Structure formats: C-alpha cells, structure tokens
Coordinates of C-alpha atoms in Angstrom, one line a residue:
M7 CA 150.2 80.0 -22.2
R8 CA 149.7 77.1 -24.5
E9 CA 146.2 75.6 -25.0
A10 CA 147.2 72.3 -23.4
D11 CA 148.5 74.1 -20.3
S12 CA 145.4 76.3 -20.1
H13 CA 143.2 73.2 -20.3
S14 CA 145.2 71.3 -17.6
I15 CA 145.0 74.2 -15.2
A16 CA 141.3 74.6 -15.8
G17 CA 140.9 70.9 -15.4
S18 CA 142.8 70.7 -12.1
R19 CA 140.8 73.6 -10.8
S20 CA 137.4 72.1 -11.7
Q21 CA 138.1 68.6 -10.4
S22 CA 137.9 70.0 -6.8
V23 CA 134.3 71.0 -7.3
R24 CA 133.0 68.6 -9.8
G25 CA 132.7 64.9 -10.2
P26 CA 130.4 61.9 -9.7
A27 CA 127.5 62.2 -7.4
V28 CA 125.9 59.4 -5.4
L29 CA 124.0 56.9 -7.5
R30 CA 120.4 55.9 -6.8
P31 CA 119.8 52.3 -6.1
W32 CA 118.3 51.6 -9.6
Q33 CA 121.3 53.4 -11.1
R34 CA 123.8 51.2 -9.2
E35 CA 121.8 48.1 -10.2
A36 CA 121.9 49.2 -13.9
V37 CA 125.7 49.7 -13.7
Q38 CA 126.0 46.2 -12.2
C39 CA 123.8 44.9 -15.0
W40 CA 126.1 46.6 -17.6
D41 CA 129.2 45.1 -16.0
S42 CA 127.6 41.6 -15.7
A43 CA 126.8 41.7 -19.4
G44 CA 130.4 42.3 -20.1
R45 CA 130.1 46.0 -21.0
P46 CA 128.4 45.2 -24.3
A47 CA 128.8 47.2 -27.5
D48 CA 125.1 47.9 -27.5
Y49 CA 123.0 48.4 -24.4
L50 CA 119.4 49.8 -24.0
A51 CA 118.4 51.3 -20.7
E52 CA 114.7 52.1 -20.4
A53 CA 113.8 54.3 -17.4
T54 CA 110.8 56.3 -16.7
P55 CA 111.2 60.1 -17.3
G56 CA 112.6 61.9 -14.3
A57 CA 114.3 58.7 -12.9
G58 CA 117.9 60.0 -13.7
K59 CA 118.9 58.5 -17.0
T60 CA 121.4 61.3 -17.6
H61 CA 123.3 60.8 -14.4
F62 CA 123.5 57.0 -15.0
A63 CA 124.8 57.6 -18.5
L64 CA 127.4 60.1 -17.5
H65 CA 128.6 57.9 -14.7
L66 CA 129.4 55.1 -17.2
A67 CA 130.9 57.7 -19.6
R68 CA 133.2 59.1 -17.0
R69 CA 134.3 55.6 -15.9
E70 CA 135.1 54.7 -19.5
L71 CA 137.1 57.9 -20.0
E72 CA 139.0 57.5 -16.7
S73 CA 139.9 53.8 -17.5
R74 CA 141.0 55.0 -21.0
A75 CA 138.6 52.4 -22.5
A76 CA 137.2 55.2 -24.5
G77 CA 139.0 58.3 -25.9
S78 CA 135.9 60.5 -26.2
V79 CA 132.2 60.7 -25.3
S80 CA 129.4 61.5 -27.7
L81 CA 126.1 62.7 -26.2
I82 CA 123.4 62.6 -29.0
C83 CA 119.9 63.9 -28.3
P84 CA 116.9 65.2 -30.3
T85 CA 116.8 69.0 -29.6
T86 CA 119.1 71.9 -29.0
H87 CA 117.7 72.5 -25.5
L88 CA 118.4 68.9 -24.5
R89 CA 121.9 69.4 -26.0
S90 CA 122.5 72.3 -23.6
Q91 CA 121.1 70.3 -20.7
W92 CA 123.5 67.4 -21.5
Q93 CA 126.4 69.8 -21.8
A94 CA 125.7 71.3 -18.4
A95 CA 125.2 67.9 -16.8
A96 CA 128.4 66.6 -18.3
H97 CA 130.3 69.6 -17.0
R98 CA 129.0 69.0 -13.5
A99 CA 130.1 65.4 -13.8
G100 CA 133.6 66.5 -14.8
I101 CA 133.3 65.9 -18.5
E102 CA 133.9 68.9 -20.8
V103 CA 132.0 68.7 -24.1
C104 CA 131.3 71.1 -27.0
T105 CA 128.2 71.4 -29.1
E106 CA 129.9 72.0 -32.4
I107 CA 133.1 70.6 -33.9
A108 CA 135.3 72.9 -36.1
G109 CA 136.6 70.8 -38.9
S110 CA 136.8 67.1 -38.5
Y111 CA 138.7 66.8 -35.2
L112 CA 137.9 67.3 -31.6
D113 CA 139.5 70.3 -29.8
R114 CA 141.9 69.2 -27.1
A115 CA 139.9 71.3 -24.6
Y116 CA 137.1 68.8 -24.8
Q117 CA 136.6 65.2 -23.9
G118 CA 133.6 64.9 -26.3
A119 CA 130.6 66.6 -27.8
A120 CA 126.9 67.0 -27.2
L121 CA 125.1 66.9 -30.5
T122 CA 121.6 66.6 -31.9
Y123 CA 120.6 63.8 -34.2
Q124 CA 120.1 66.3 -37.0
Q125 CA 123.7 67.4 -36.7
V126 CA 125.0 63.8 -37.0
V127 CA 122.6 62.9 -39.9
A128 CA 123.8 66.0 -41.8
E129 CA 127.5 65.1 -41.7
P130 CA 128.0 61.5 -40.5
S131 CA 131.5 61.1 -41.9
R132 CA 132.7 64.1 -40.1
Y133 CA 131.6 62.8 -36.7
R134 CA 132.9 59.3 -37.5
R135 CA 136.4 60.8 -37.9
S136 CA 136.2 63.0 -34.7
L137 CA 134.1 60.8 -32.4
G138 CA 133.3 57.5 -34.1
G139 CA 135.5 55.3 -31.9
G140 CA 134.5 56.6 -28.5
F141 CA 131.6 56.0 -26.1
A142 CA 128.3 57.1 -27.6
V143 CA 125.2 57.9 -25.5
L144 CA 122.0 57.9 -27.7
D145 CA 119.4 59.8 -25.7
E146 CA 115.7 59.4 -26.6
C147 CA 116.9 56.7 -29.0
H148 CA 113.5 56.3 -30.6
H149 CA 114.3 59.4 -32.7
M150 CA 116.9 57.3 -34.6
G151 CA 114.1 55.4 -36.4
E152 CA 113.0 58.5 -38.4
G153 CA 113.8 56.6 -41.6
K154 CA 116.3 54.5 -43.4
S155 CA 118.5 57.5 -44.2
W156 CA 118.7 58.4 -40.5
A157 CA 119.6 54.8 -39.6
D158 CA 122.3 54.7 -42.3
A159 CA 123.8 58.0 -41.2
L160 CA 123.9 57.1 -37.5
N161 CA 125.4 53.7 -38.3
E162 CA 128.1 55.4 -40.4
A163 CA 128.9 57.8 -37.6
F164 CA 128.8 55.5 -34.6
G165 CA 128.8 52.0 -36.0
G166 CA 132.5 51.7 -34.9
A167 CA 132.0 53.2 -31.4
S168 CA 133.5 51.2 -28.5
H169 CA 130.0 51.3 -26.8
R170 CA 126.6 52.6 -27.7
L171 CA 124.4 53.3 -24.7
S172 CA 120.8 53.9 -25.9
L173 CA 118.5 55.6 -23.4
S174 CA 114.7 56.1 -23.5
G175 CA 111.7 56.3 -21.3
T176 CA 109.6 55.1 -24.3
A177 CA 111.7 52.8 -26.5
F178 CA 109.1 52.3 -29.2
R179 CA 107.8 54.3 -32.2
S180 CA 104.3 54.9 -33.2
D181 CA 105.1 54.2 -36.9
G182 CA 106.6 50.7 -36.0
C183 CA 110.1 51.5 -37.4
R184 CA 113.0 49.7 -35.8
I185 CA 115.5 51.7 -33.8
P186 CA 119.1 51.3 -34.7
F187 CA 121.4 49.5 -32.2
V188 CA 118.4 48.1 -30.4
R189 CA 117.6 44.3 -30.2
Y190 CA 114.1 42.9 -31.0
D191 CA 112.4 39.7 -30.2
E192 CA 110.6 37.5 -32.7
N193 CA 107.4 39.6 -32.4
G194 CA 109.3 42.8 -33.2
V195 CA 109.3 44.1 -29.6
S196 CA 112.3 46.0 -28.4
I197 CA 114.5 44.2 -25.7
A198 CA 115.7 46.4 -22.9
D199 CA 118.9 45.3 -21.2
Y200 CA 117.7 47.2 -18.1
R201 CA 114.2 48.6 -17.4
Y202 CA 113.1 50.8 -14.6
G203 CA 109.4 51.6 -14.8
Y204 CA 107.1 54.3 -13.4
A205 CA 105.7 51.9 -10.8
E206 CA 109.2 51.2 -9.4
A207 CA 110.2 54.8 -9.5
L208 CA 107.0 55.8 -7.7
R209 CA 107.6 53.1 -5.1
D210 CA 111.2 54.4 -4.6
C211 CA 109.9 58.1 -4.3
V212 CA 112.1 58.9 -7.3
V213 CA 109.1 60.4 -9.2
R214 CA 105.9 62.0 -8.1
P215 CA 102.4 60.6 -8.7
V216 CA 100.4 62.2 -11.6
Y217 CA 96.6 62.5 -11.5
F218 CA 94.7 62.7 -14.7
V219 CA 91.7 65.0 -14.7
S220 CA 89.5 64.4 -17.8
F221 CA 86.8 66.7 -18.9
G222 CA 83.9 65.8 -21.2
G223 CA 81.5 68.2 -22.7
E224 CA 79.6 69.1 -25.9
T225 CA 81.1 70.3 -29.2
I226 CA 79.7 71.7 -32.4
W227 CA 81.6 72.0 -35.6
Y228 CA 81.3 72.4 -39.4
R229 CA 83.1 69.9 -41.6
G230 CA 82.6 68.5 -45.1
G231 CA 79.6 70.6 -45.8
R232 CA 77.7 69.5 -42.7
K233 CA 77.2 70.7 -39.2
M234 CA 78.0 68.2 -36.5
Q235 CA 77.3 68.1 -32.7
A236 CA 78.7 65.5 -30.3
E237 CA 79.6 64.9 -26.7
F238 CA 82.7 63.2 -25.5
G239 CA 81.9 59.6 -24.9
Q240 CA 79.8 59.2 -28.1
A241 CA 81.2 56.7 -30.6
L242 CA 82.4 58.6 -33.7
S243 CA 84.4 57.8 -36.8
R244 CA 88.1 58.6 -36.6
E245 CA 87.7 61.8 -38.6
D246 CA 84.8 63.1 -36.6
A247 CA 86.5 62.2 -33.3
A248 CA 89.5 64.2 -34.4
A249 CA 87.2 67.1 -35.3
R250 CA 85.5 66.9 -31.9
L251 CA 88.9 67.1 -30.2
R252 CA 90.0 70.1 -32.2
T253 CA 86.7 71.9 -31.5
A254 CA 87.1 71.4 -27.8
L255 CA 90.6 72.8 -27.9
D256 CA 89.6 75.9 -29.8
P257 CA 90.3 78.9 -27.4
A258 CA 87.1 80.6 -28.7
G259 CA 84.9 77.9 -27.2
G260 CA 83.8 77.3 -23.6
W261 CA 85.7 74.1 -23.1
M262 CA 89.2 75.5 -23.1
A263 CA 88.3 78.5 -20.9
H264 CA 86.6 76.2 -18.4
V265 CA 89.4 73.7 -18.1
L266 CA 92.1 76.4 -18.2
R267 CA 90.4 78.1 -15.3
R268 CA 90.2 74.8 -13.3
A269 CA 93.9 74.1 -14.0
H270 CA 94.9 77.5 -12.8
Q271 CA 92.8 77.1 -9.7
R272 CA 94.7 73.9 -9.0
L273 CA 98.1 75.6 -9.6
T274 CA 97.1 78.5 -7.3
S275 CA 96.2 76.1 -4.6
I276 CA 99.5 74.2 -4.9
R277 CA 101.4 77.5 -4.7
H278 CA 99.5 78.5 -1.5
H279 CA 100.2 75.1 0.1
G280 CA 104.0 74.8 0.3
H281 CA 105.2 75.1 -3.3
D282 CA 105.2 78.8 -4.0
D283 CA 107.0 78.6 -7.3
A284 CA 105.0 75.7 -8.8
G285 CA 104.4 76.0 -12.5
G286 CA 102.0 74.9 -15.2
L287 CA 102.5 73.7 -18.8
V288 CA 100.0 73.9 -21.7
V289 CA 100.9 71.8 -24.7
C290 CA 99.4 73.2 -27.9
M291 CA 98.7 72.2 -31.5
D292 CA 100.7 74.8 -33.4
Q293 CA 102.2 78.3 -33.1
T294 CA 98.9 80.1 -34.0
H295 CA 97.0 78.0 -31.5
A296 CA 99.6 78.6 -28.8
R297 CA 99.4 82.3 -29.2
R298 CA 95.6 82.3 -28.8
V299 CA 95.8 80.0 -25.8
A300 CA 98.4 82.3 -24.2
E301 CA 96.1 85.3 -24.8
L302 CA 93.2 83.4 -23.1
L303 CA 95.5 82.5 -20.2
R304 CA 96.4 86.2 -19.9
R305 CA 92.7 87.1 -19.7
L306 CA 92.0 84.4 -17.2
T307 CA 95.0 84.9 -14.9
G308 CA 96.0 88.5 -15.4
S309 CA 99.6 87.5 -16.2
T310 CA 101.4 86.7 -19.5
P311 CA 102.7 83.1 -19.8
A312 CA 106.1 82.2 -21.2
M313 CA 106.0 81.0 -24.8
A314 CA 108.3 78.1 -26.1
L315 CA 107.4 77.6 -29.8
S316 CA 108.7 75.1 -32.3
D317 CA 111.2 76.6 -34.8
D318 CA 111.8 79.5 -32.4
P319 CA 115.6 80.0 -32.1
H320 CA 115.1 81.5 -28.6
A321 CA 112.9 78.6 -27.3
S322 CA 115.8 77.1 -25.4
A323 CA 116.6 80.4 -23.6
V324 CA 112.8 80.8 -22.8
I325 CA 112.6 77.4 -21.3
A326 CA 115.8 77.9 -19.3
E327 CA 114.5 81.2 -18.0
Y328 CA 111.2 79.7 -17.1
A329 CA 112.8 76.7 -15.3
G330 CA 114.8 79.0 -13.1
G331 CA 112.0 81.6 -12.5
R332 CA 108.7 82.0 -10.8
K333 CA 106.3 82.6 -13.8
E334 CA 103.2 80.6 -13.4
W335 CA 102.5 79.2 -16.9
I336 CA 104.5 78.2 -20.0
V337 CA 102.7 77.5 -23.3
A338 CA 104.7 75.2 -25.6
V339 CA 104.6 73.6 -29.1
R340 CA 106.9 70.5 -29.4
Q341 CA 109.5 72.1 -27.1
V342 CA 108.8 70.7 -23.6
S343 CA 107.6 67.2 -24.6
E344 CA 110.7 65.1 -23.7
G345 CA 113.8 65.3 -21.7
T346 CA 113.3 68.9 -20.6
D347 CA 114.0 69.2 -16.9
I348 CA 111.6 71.6 -15.1
P349 CA 110.9 70.0 -11.7
R350 CA 108.6 72.9 -10.6
L351 CA 106.0 71.8 -13.1
R352 CA 103.0 70.5 -11.2
V353 CA 100.1 71.1 -13.5
G354 CA 99.7 70.4 -17.2
L355 CA 96.9 70.9 -19.7
W356 CA 96.7 68.8 -22.9
A357 CA 95.7 71.2 -25.6
T358 CA 97.1 69.4 -28.6
N359 CA 95.4 67.1 -31.2
T360 CA 98.4 64.7 -31.1
T361 CA 97.1 61.6 -29.4
T362 CA 99.9 59.0 -29.8
E363 CA 100.9 57.0 -26.7
L364 CA 104.6 58.0 -27.2
F365 CA 103.8 61.7 -27.1
F366 CA 101.4 61.3 -24.2
R367 CA 104.1 59.6 -22.0
Q368 CA 106.6 62.2 -23.0
V369 CA 104.3 65.0 -21.8
V370 CA 103.5 63.2 -18.6
G371 CA 107.2 62.8 -18.1
R372 CA 107.5 66.6 -17.7
L373 CA 105.3 66.5 -14.6
V374 CA 107.0 63.6 -12.6
R375 CA 110.2 65.1 -11.5
V376 CA 110.6 65.4 -7.7
V377 CA 111.5 68.6 -5.9
P378 CA 113.8 67.6 -3.0
G379 CA 112.4 68.5 0.4
L380 CA 108.9 69.2 -0.7
L381 CA 106.3 67.2 1.3
E382 CA 103.4 67.3 -1.2
Q383 CA 104.5 66.2 -4.6
D384 CA 101.3 65.3 -6.5
A385 CA 101.0 66.6 -10.1
Y386 CA 97.9 66.9 -12.3
L387 CA 97.3 66.7 -16.0
Y388 CA 94.0 68.1 -17.3
L389 CA 92.9 66.6 -20.6
P390 CA 89.9 66.1 -22.9
A391 CA 87.8 62.9 -22.4
D392 CA 89.1 61.7 -25.8
P393 CA 89.0 57.9 -26.0
Q394 CA 92.6 57.6 -27.1
L395 CA 93.9 59.9 -24.4
L396 CA 91.8 58.1 -21.7
R397 CA 93.3 54.8 -22.8
H398 CA 96.8 56.2 -22.4
A399 CA 95.9 57.6 -19.0
R400 CA 94.4 54.3 -17.8
S401 CA 97.5 52.5 -19.1
L402 CA 99.7 54.6 -16.8
A403 CA 97.0 54.4 -14.0
E404 CA 97.4 50.6 -14.0
E405 CA 100.9 51.2 -12.7
R406 CA 99.4 52.5 -9.4
S407 CA 97.1 50.7 -7.0
H408 CA 94.2 53.1 -6.5
S409 CA 92.0 55.8 -8.2
I410 CA 90.3 58.8 -6.9
P411 CA 87.0 60.0 -8.5
G412 CA 85.9 63.6 -8.1
P413 CA 83.5 65.8 -9.9
Q414 CA 84.3 69.3 -11.1
G415 CA 81.8 72.1 -11.1
E416 CA 80.6 74.4 -13.9
E417 CA 82.0 77.9 -14.6
N418 CA 80.3 81.0 -16.1
D419 CA 81.6 84.4 -17.3
L420 CA 84.3 82.8 -19.4
P421 CA 86.3 85.1 -21.6
R422 CA 86.4 84.6 -25.4
V423 CA 89.0 85.1 -28.0
P424 CA 88.3 85.5 -31.7
A425 CA 88.3 82.4 -33.9
A426 CA 91.3 81.8 -36.1
P427 CA 91.3 80.1 -39.5
T428 CA 92.3 76.5 -39.7
T429 CA 94.6 74.8 -42.2
E430 CA 91.7 72.5 -43.2
P431 CA 89.4 74.7 -45.3
D432 CA 86.2 72.7 -44.7
F433 CA 86.6 72.6 -40.9
R434 CA 85.3 75.2 -38.5
A435 CA 84.8 75.0 -34.8
L436 CA 81.5 76.5 -33.8
G437 CA 81.4 76.1 -30.1
S438 CA 82.0 73.9 -27.1
T439 CA 81.1 73.5 -23.4
A440 CA 82.8 71.5 -20.7
G441 CA 81.1 69.0 -18.5
E442 CA 82.1 67.5 -15.2
G443 CA 85.6 66.3 -14.7
E444 CA 86.8 62.9 -13.5
V445 CA 90.1 62.4 -11.7
V446 CA 91.9 59.2 -12.3
A447 CA 95.1 58.4 -10.3
G448 CA 97.9 57.7 -12.7
S449 CA 100.8 57.5 -12.5
H450 CA 120.5 75.9 -13.7
V451 CA 121.3 76.3 -17.3
I452 CA 122.4 79.8 -18.1
A453 CA 120.9 81.3 -21.3
P454 CA 123.3 82.7 -24.0
A455 CA 121.8 86.2 -23.5
E456 CA 122.4 86.0 -19.8
L457 CA 126.0 84.9 -20.4
T458 CA 126.6 87.8 -22.8
R459 CA 125.4 90.3 -20.2
A460 CA 127.8 88.7 -17.7
V461 CA 130.7 89.3 -20.1
Q462 CA 129.6 92.9 -20.7
I463 CA 129.4 93.4 -16.9
A464 CA 132.8 92.0 -16.4
G465 CA 134.2 94.3 -19.2
S466 CA 132.4 97.4 -18.0
C467 CA 133.7 96.9 -14.5
G468 CA 137.3 97.1 -15.8
L469 CA 138.2 93.5 -14.8
A470 CA 141.7 92.6 -15.9
L471 CA 141.6 90.6 -19.1
T472 CA 145.4 89.8 -19.3
D473 CA 145.1 86.5 -17.3
P474 CA 142.3 84.3 -18.6
L475 CA 141.8 82.3 -15.3
P476 CA 140.9 85.3 -13.1
F477 CA 138.7 86.7 -15.9
A478 CA 136.9 83.4 -16.2
L479 CA 136.2 83.3 -12.4
A480 CA 135.1 86.9 -12.5
L481 CA 132.8 86.1 -15.4
R482 CA 131.2 83.2 -13.5
E483 CA 130.6 85.5 -10.4
A484 CA 129.1 88.2 -12.6
A485 CA 126.8 85.8 -14.2
H486 CA 125.1 85.1 -10.9
G487 CA 125.3 88.5 -9.3
G488 CA 128.4 87.7 -7.2
A489 CA 127.7 84.0 -6.4
T490 CA 130.3 81.7 -7.9
C491 CA 128.8 79.6 -10.8
D492 CA 130.9 77.0 -12.7
L493 CA 130.2 77.5 -16.4
P494 CA 131.1 75.1 -19.2
V495 CA 134.2 76.0 -21.2
E496 CA 132.2 76.3 -24.4
A497 CA 129.8 78.8 -22.7
I498 CA 132.8 80.9 -21.6
R499 CA 134.3 80.9 -25.1
R500 CA 130.9 81.8 -26.6
G501 CA 130.6 84.7 -24.2
L502 CA 134.1 85.9 -24.9
R503 CA 133.6 85.8 -28.6
S504 CA 130.4 87.8 -28.2
F505 CA 132.3 90.4 -26.1
L506 CA 135.2 90.5 -28.6
S507 CA 132.7 91.1 -31.4
R508 CA 131.2 94.0 -29.5
R509 CA 134.6 95.6 -29.0
V510 CA 135.6 95.1 -32.6
R511 CA 132.3 96.8 -33.8
E512 CA 133.1 99.7 -31.5
F513 CA 136.6 100.0 -32.8
C514 CA 135.4 99.9 -36.5
A515 CA 132.7 102.5 -35.8
R516 CA 135.3 104.9 -34.5
S517 CA 138.2 104.2 -36.9
G518 CA 136.4 103.6 -40.1
S519 CA 138.1 100.2 -40.5
S520 CA 136.2 97.3 -41.8
H521 CA 135.4 94.2 -39.7
K522 CA 137.3 92.1 -42.2
E523 CA 140.5 94.2 -41.7
A524 CA 140.2 94.1 -37.9
Y525 CA 139.8 90.4 -37.7
A526 CA 142.6 89.9 -40.2
R527 CA 144.9 91.9 -37.9
L528 CA 143.9 89.7 -35.0
K529 CA 144.3 86.5 -37.0
R530 CA 147.9 87.5 -37.8
Q531 CA 148.7 87.3 -34.1
T532 CA 147.7 83.7 -33.7
G533 CA 147.3 82.2 -37.2
K534 CA 143.9 80.9 -36.3
P535 CA 140.3 82.2 -36.7
V536 CA 138.4 83.4 -33.7
S537 CA 136.2 80.3 -33.8
R538 CA 139.2 78.1 -32.9
L539 CA 140.7 80.1 -30.1
N540 CA 140.7 79.1 -26.4
E541 CA 139.9 81.4 -23.5
A542 CA 143.5 82.7 -23.1
A543 CA 143.8 83.8 -26.8
L544 CA 140.3 85.3 -26.8
C545 CA 141.1 87.3 -23.7
R546 CA 144.3 88.6 -25.3
H547 CA 142.3 89.5 -28.4
V548 CA 140.0 91.6 -26.2
Q549 CA 143.0 93.2 -24.6
T550 CA 144.5 94.0 -28.1
V551 CA 141.3 95.6 -29.3
N552 CA 140.9 97.6 -26.1
G553 CA 144.5 98.9 -26.8
W554 CA 143.4 100.0 -30.3
I555 CA 140.5 101.9 -28.9
E556 CA 142.5 103.5 -26.0
R557 CA 145.1 104.8 -28.5
H558 CA 142.4 106.7 -30.2
C559 CA 142.1 104.2 -33.0
G560 CA 145.6 104.6 -34.5
S561 CA 146.3 103.5 -38.0
A562 CA 146.4 99.9 -39.0
S563 CA 150.1 100.3 -39.7
E564 CA 151.1 100.8 -36.1
P565 CA 153.0 98.0 -34.4
E566 CA 150.7 95.2 -33.3
Q567 CA 150.8 93.5 -29.9
T568 CA 152.4 90.1 -29.8
A569 CA 150.5 87.2 -28.5
N570 CA 151.3 83.6 -27.7
S571 CA 150.0 80.9 -29.9
A572 CA 146.6 79.6 -28.9

C-alpha cells in the first residue's frame, strides 16, 4: 500500500468521527469579525483563558484548508505540553499535524505542524520552506517578543504566510517589547481585532468565578548583614518587600504551612460537595522550592502530590496524567502557567516570588475552565498579601460586581521542613506566621509512556501486524483498556517506532547482530530510514523482525522479506 493510499483510507475513516464542533456565540462573532475585515493577513484575537481560543483558531484553519486558501497549517506555541494539546485538538477537528519535520518538507500524511517558538527560532529557513506560505496560528503570541533575534526569526519563517492569527489572553509583555505581527496605537498599546474579556466570559458562563484569598502575617529574615522583621501591609523598599515575600513562601516557616492547610481544607470541602475529583495547584519559585513544598504537602495531607518541574523532560506526561486522574495536588514550576487545560483545578496557591501581572493572569487562567454539568463552579486562589499581587487581584476583581469578605482562623501544630540554602548568599528566611485571610471576589491527551504500553500490549496479545489499519484500531482500543480512542497519526507512528526498537533489541540480543546491521537490513527493504516511514511500513518492519526472531535468528545472509515502498 502506497503512503498516499494509506493516508486517504485513514482520512476517510476519521472524517466520520471527527470534524468541527458547535461554536460558542463569541467564537461565531469572532469569525464574523474576521470575515468582515476581509480575512486580513494579520489578526489578533484576545480572549480570556478558558474561553476557547483553540477551537476558534482551528475552525478558521480548517475552513482555510477546505477552501484551499491555505495549503498547510502551522500551530506555534511556547511549550512542548501545549504543542501536544494543539496536536490532539487539531486531530479532533480533522486536521492531522506533526510536531517535527524531517528535512525541509512536510510529510504528505500531515496537513501541517504543531511547533514551539524555540523550534522555529532555531531553524527559521527550514520552516519557511515547509510551512511558510500557509495559515499560521501564533498561540500566546506575547512570547514572540523575547528579543530582536526572535522577531527576526519568526518573520523569516512566517512573514510570507497567507494569514497569521495571533492568540493571547494577555497580549502584552512586562518588558514593553513589541510583539511581531501585532498592531499598536500611538501610545504603544496593542490593538486587538477581537477581544473577549473575563467579564464577558463570566456573564456567558464560559468561565468560572475565581475568589482571591489573601493572607497577611509577620516575617523575619536576615539580609545584607541585618535582621529584618515586617508584616504584610507595611511600606517597604522594593528589595525588602521581595525579601518579605520570599520569607513567607519558605516552607520551613509557619506562613506556608498555615495557608497550605487552609487551601487543602477548601479543596477537601469542594470534593465533598459534588466535585469529587477536584484538584489543586501550587505554583513554586524553583525546583528546590517545589520539592520542599511537595514534602510539606505530603506531611499535611498524607498523600504525595504530582510534580511538574521546569526542564523536566517528563513534565508533559506528568501534567497529562494528573489532568486525567484523581490526585489532589500538583506542584509546578513554570509548567502550568499558561495554556494548560486542566478543568478540574479548583484551588490554587501562589508560592512564587514572580509578581508580574502577565504571570498572575496566566496562573488565574488555569482555574477558570468550566466543567460541564457541574452546578458549583467557584475556584479559589490563595496568595500572600503582597502589594503587587493584591493590585493584580483587584484589577481582575473589578471585572465582577461584588466582593465577599471573610476572616480565616489561626492554626497550630504546623509541620516544619528543614531550611534550604538560597541562591542569594546574604539572604536567610528566619521565620513567618500567617494572619487572618481576606477573600476578594475576582474574577484526554495520552502520554508517550502510556502509548508505548499500548503498543506492547497489542504485540504481546498476538495481534496481526500485516494490515496496518486493523493494527491501528487495535492499538487505540488497547490504549484505553478496550474503549476505542482516536489517536493522532504521529502518536501511532511514535508508538510503532518504539515497539519496533524493542523487537530489534531483542533480535540483536539473541543473534549477536548489531543494531546498525539490523536497521541497515530493514532500510534496504524501503530505501528510507525508520523516522520517515508511515504506519504501513512500520508494521511490515515489525513483522519482518518478528520473522527473524521466529526463525531462531537465522544468519543475515538469508533471503529477506520483500516490502512495498513506504
């Protein structure tokens, strides 16, 4: 079976179960606005987190592909986890995209690619050749303003795109840099072609209300050769205010334990009143801090939280597993701040010393996603009574019409964890206590490891690997314990390559052949490396290696099985 034939069969099969879903009123209005503007080359849509920017963008992308106005779709985002989310969402919308491009041209099995900004900046000319003339979606577009080199690279890659749809819930940058492909007025303020704010989304029941619970307290620290003591609410210099915040967030002090306990009590109450899988998120300063907070959470709650740390190659899989599971808490560092879709998050705790409005709104955006059919949807963000954080909370609170004050009691018998060294040599947190709180009204992706297990299950059950389509269906069923699950083409290929690698290792261990020799034999059958093969060819390779093993690892000179060109 030729690759084009395989793709057409897979495509015809998937069209019966995939395609456009019903648009929300704001999404229909945004599409009408796009059409009324004459389908401009550059278009900025600002919508509050959780409103459905992804679905809106994919609706436009699918329409452009079907009308042949665009030959490909590029979905560019800031993180690998978001890239996986975009790929899965595109697949559900009937658009097959890959996350890597071999060489300079797009494989015919795909209609586009989901990439990170870092991928594009590293090789802009490559993506210009493969995707540069198509429809480009630039998610969380404020990331494009990282510097002149980023702007130049993105302009090189997508300056010739037929359309560039920029998306953001927060289309501004704390450093004041301009965002490529975005228009600005005479005062340097970005101009959105369509805006859908938190207040409108709350009115339409598209997002849930978030209540900010701020805690004051007293802190003691050592810095610059002097011992300092201050409560939240006292006027301090910028440096001392930052030291006060870091002291409160030290897991060895009383403030963190008190507020974590309060947040956990809230989460437990939510779970007992209709949302039994509700989750909580703690946003931490760095990896060391996150591990200490996780240990404190374990002591307080008796269960170990999930950990999604920056620079952790498994962070995406951890987030996906948490999103589809029932674990109470996830502790994160720069991994669940924007775009990540975990609707069951109902409680958050601000435990980072980052205080920019951009980051604040991104974190709040993790708590606003609505769970369909749930009567009570309120979410809560627990935070220090730091002046900057309170300003951000009040800014969002102004988008609602009322506020609810409420005191919080004191707690005793708080567990302690050992102090850890800080990167600032003359700073040391000495202790903290939390005061009363004030409540202000504010505003399924399958992990690669799971997929690999599914492939192994399919192989161990003796499923026929001759025909790739039955095998793909069996793989999808195995991935979800018998329930049919439509996986992206790239995910199936990745799983097949993993399974093939396992079988080659087994053959080499028995025969004494090298991996290089085994893969060279396989390549002679197709003329292509494994990385460029489609599902049919990969299944035939698995069948070939199975034959080698079954024939008791015969010599390399024995006749090789023939295979169709991939």
